[in-house]
Amino acid sequence: MAVTLLTVAIIVAALVIRTSVAELRAPGSARRQWAFLTDRRAWAIGVGTALVLGAFGWATADPTAALWAALAGLLVASLTGTAEKDD
């Protein structure tokens, strides 16, 4: 479990560092990258993905699969989030 937790933490840290570097290059880009956190549709899809993968992983593997399911839900939500389009 400790190795899985550490691996997931490293992946999340890499995403935060990626956002920080993008923000340094183009101010305001972090807000656009993380805008999915306020999008209800993205949340619903991400939580649904996490629940399905978590239940399947818990039943077939072990409880550590829930961490990977949560990370997958976050990534799916970030991909389905609708960013505001500039006119």
PDB file of C-alpha atoms in Angstrom, residues 21-83:
ATOM      1  CA  VAL A  21       5.567  25.675 -15.150  1.00  0.00           C
ATOM      2  CA  ALA A  22       2.702  26.460 -17.525  1.00  0.00           C
ATOM      3  CA  GLU A  23       1.631  29.320 -15.243  1.00  0.00           C
ATOM      4  CA  LEU A  24       5.139  30.764 -15.305  1.00  0.00           C
ATOM      5  CA  ARG A  25       5.158  30.665 -19.115  1.00  0.00           C
ATOM      6  CA  ALA A  26       1.634  31.999 -19.623  1.00  0.00           C
ATOM      7  CA  PRO A  27      -0.040  33.699 -16.653  1.00  0.00           C
ATOM      8  CA  GLY A  28      -3.646  32.586 -16.248  1.00  0.00           C
ATOM      9  CA  SER A  29      -3.112  29.162 -17.743  1.00  0.00           C
ATOM     10  CA  ALA A  30      -3.393  27.412 -14.364  1.00  0.00           C
ATOM     11  CA  ARG A  31      -6.912  28.728 -13.932  1.00  0.00           C
ATOM     12  CA  ARG A  32      -7.850  27.334 -17.347  1.00  0.00           C
ATOM     13  CA  GLN A  33      -6.190  23.968 -16.645  1.00  0.00           C
ATOM     14  CA  TRP A  34      -7.990  23.482 -13.330  1.00  0.00           C
ATOM     15  CA  ALA A  35     -11.336  25.004 -14.414  1.00  0.00           C
ATOM     16  CA  PHE A  36     -12.828  21.510 -14.482  1.00  0.00           C
ATOM     17  CA  LEU A  37     -12.986  21.620 -10.666  1.00  0.00           C
ATOM     18  CA  THR A  38     -15.987  23.965 -10.924  1.00  0.00           C
ATOM     19  CA  ASP A  39     -17.691  22.074 -13.745  1.00  0.00           C
ATOM     20  CA  ARG A  40     -20.523  19.866 -12.462  1.00  0.00           C
ATOM     21  CA  ARG A  41     -20.533  17.672 -15.568  1.00  0.00           C
ATOM     22  CA  ALA A  42     -16.816  16.972 -15.257  1.00  0.00           C
ATOM     23  CA  TRP A  43     -17.262  16.151 -11.570  1.00  0.00           C
ATOM     24  CA  ALA A  44     -20.100  13.757 -12.302  1.00  0.00           C
ATOM     25  CA  ILE A  45     -18.165  11.927 -14.996  1.00  0.00           C
ATOM     26  CA  GLY A  46     -14.989  11.822 -12.883  1.00  0.00           C
ATOM     27  CA  VAL A  47     -16.770  10.535  -9.777  1.00  0.00           C
ATOM     28  CA  GLY A  48     -18.668   7.962 -11.827  1.00  0.00           C
ATOM     29  CA  THR A  49     -15.419   6.739 -13.359  1.00  0.00           C
ATOM     30  CA  ALA A  50     -13.738   6.559  -9.959  1.00  0.00           C
ATOM     31  CA  LEU A  51     -16.636   4.628  -8.430  1.00  0.00           C
ATOM     32  CA  VAL A  52     -16.839   2.080 -11.239  1.00  0.00           C
ATOM     33  CA  LEU A  53     -13.082   1.534 -11.394  1.00  0.00           C
ATOM     34  CA  GLY A  54     -12.793   1.544  -7.604  1.00  0.00           C
ATOM     35  CA  ALA A  55     -15.492  -1.079  -7.147  1.00  0.00           C
ATOM     36  CA  PHE A  56     -14.080  -3.266  -9.894  1.00  0.00           C
ATOM     37  CA  GLY A  57     -10.507  -2.859  -8.629  1.00  0.00           C
ATOM     38  CA  TRP A  58     -11.451  -3.495  -5.010  1.00  0.00           C
ATOM     39  CA  ALA A  59     -13.267  -6.692  -5.966  1.00  0.00           C
ATOM     40  CA  THR A  60     -10.552  -8.054  -8.235  1.00  0.00           C
ATOM     41  CA  ALA A  61      -7.345  -6.735  -6.702  1.00  0.00           C
ATOM     42  CA  ASP A  62      -7.289  -5.074  -3.299  1.00  0.00           C
ATOM     43  CA  PRO A  63      -8.194  -1.776  -1.619  1.00  0.00           C
ATOM     44  CA  THR A  64      -5.159  -0.005  -3.078  1.00  0.00           C
ATOM     45  CA  ALA A  65      -6.962  -0.035  -6.421  1.00  0.00           C
ATOM     46  CA  ALA A  66      -9.208   2.681  -4.986  1.00  0.00           C
ATOM     47  CA  LEU A  67      -6.275   5.112  -5.065  1.00  0.00           C
ATOM     48  CA  TRP A  68      -5.686   4.430  -8.745  1.00  0.00           C
ATOM     49  CA  ALA A  69      -9.424   4.763  -9.379  1.00  0.00           C
ATOM     50  CA  ALA A  70      -9.459   8.177  -7.685  1.00  0.00           C
ATOM     51  CA  LEU A  71      -6.516   9.308  -9.812  1.00  0.00           C
ATOM     52  CA  ALA A  72      -8.235   8.008 -12.955  1.00  0.00           C
ATOM     53  CA  GLY A  73     -11.397   9.881 -11.978  1.00  0.00           C
ATOM     54  CA  LEU A  74      -9.398  13.098 -11.584  1.00  0.00           C
ATOM     55  CA  LEU A  75      -7.761  12.653 -14.972  1.00  0.00           C
ATOM     56  CA  VAL A  76     -11.060  11.832 -16.692  1.00  0.00           C
ATOM     57  CA  ALA A  77     -12.696  14.882 -15.104  1.00  0.00           C
ATOM     58  CA  SER A  78      -9.846  17.079 -16.316  1.00  0.00           C
ATOM     59  CA  LEU A  79     -10.261  15.743 -19.845  1.00  0.00           C
ATOM     60  CA  THR A  80     -14.035  16.211 -19.942  1.00  0.00           C
ATOM     61  CA  GLY A  81     -14.091  19.621 -18.284  1.00  0.00           C
ATOM     62  CA  THR A  82     -15.274  22.411 -20.523  1.00  0.00           C
ATOM     63  CA  ALA A  83     -12.917  25.328 -20.634  1.00  0.00           C
TER      64      ALA A  83
END
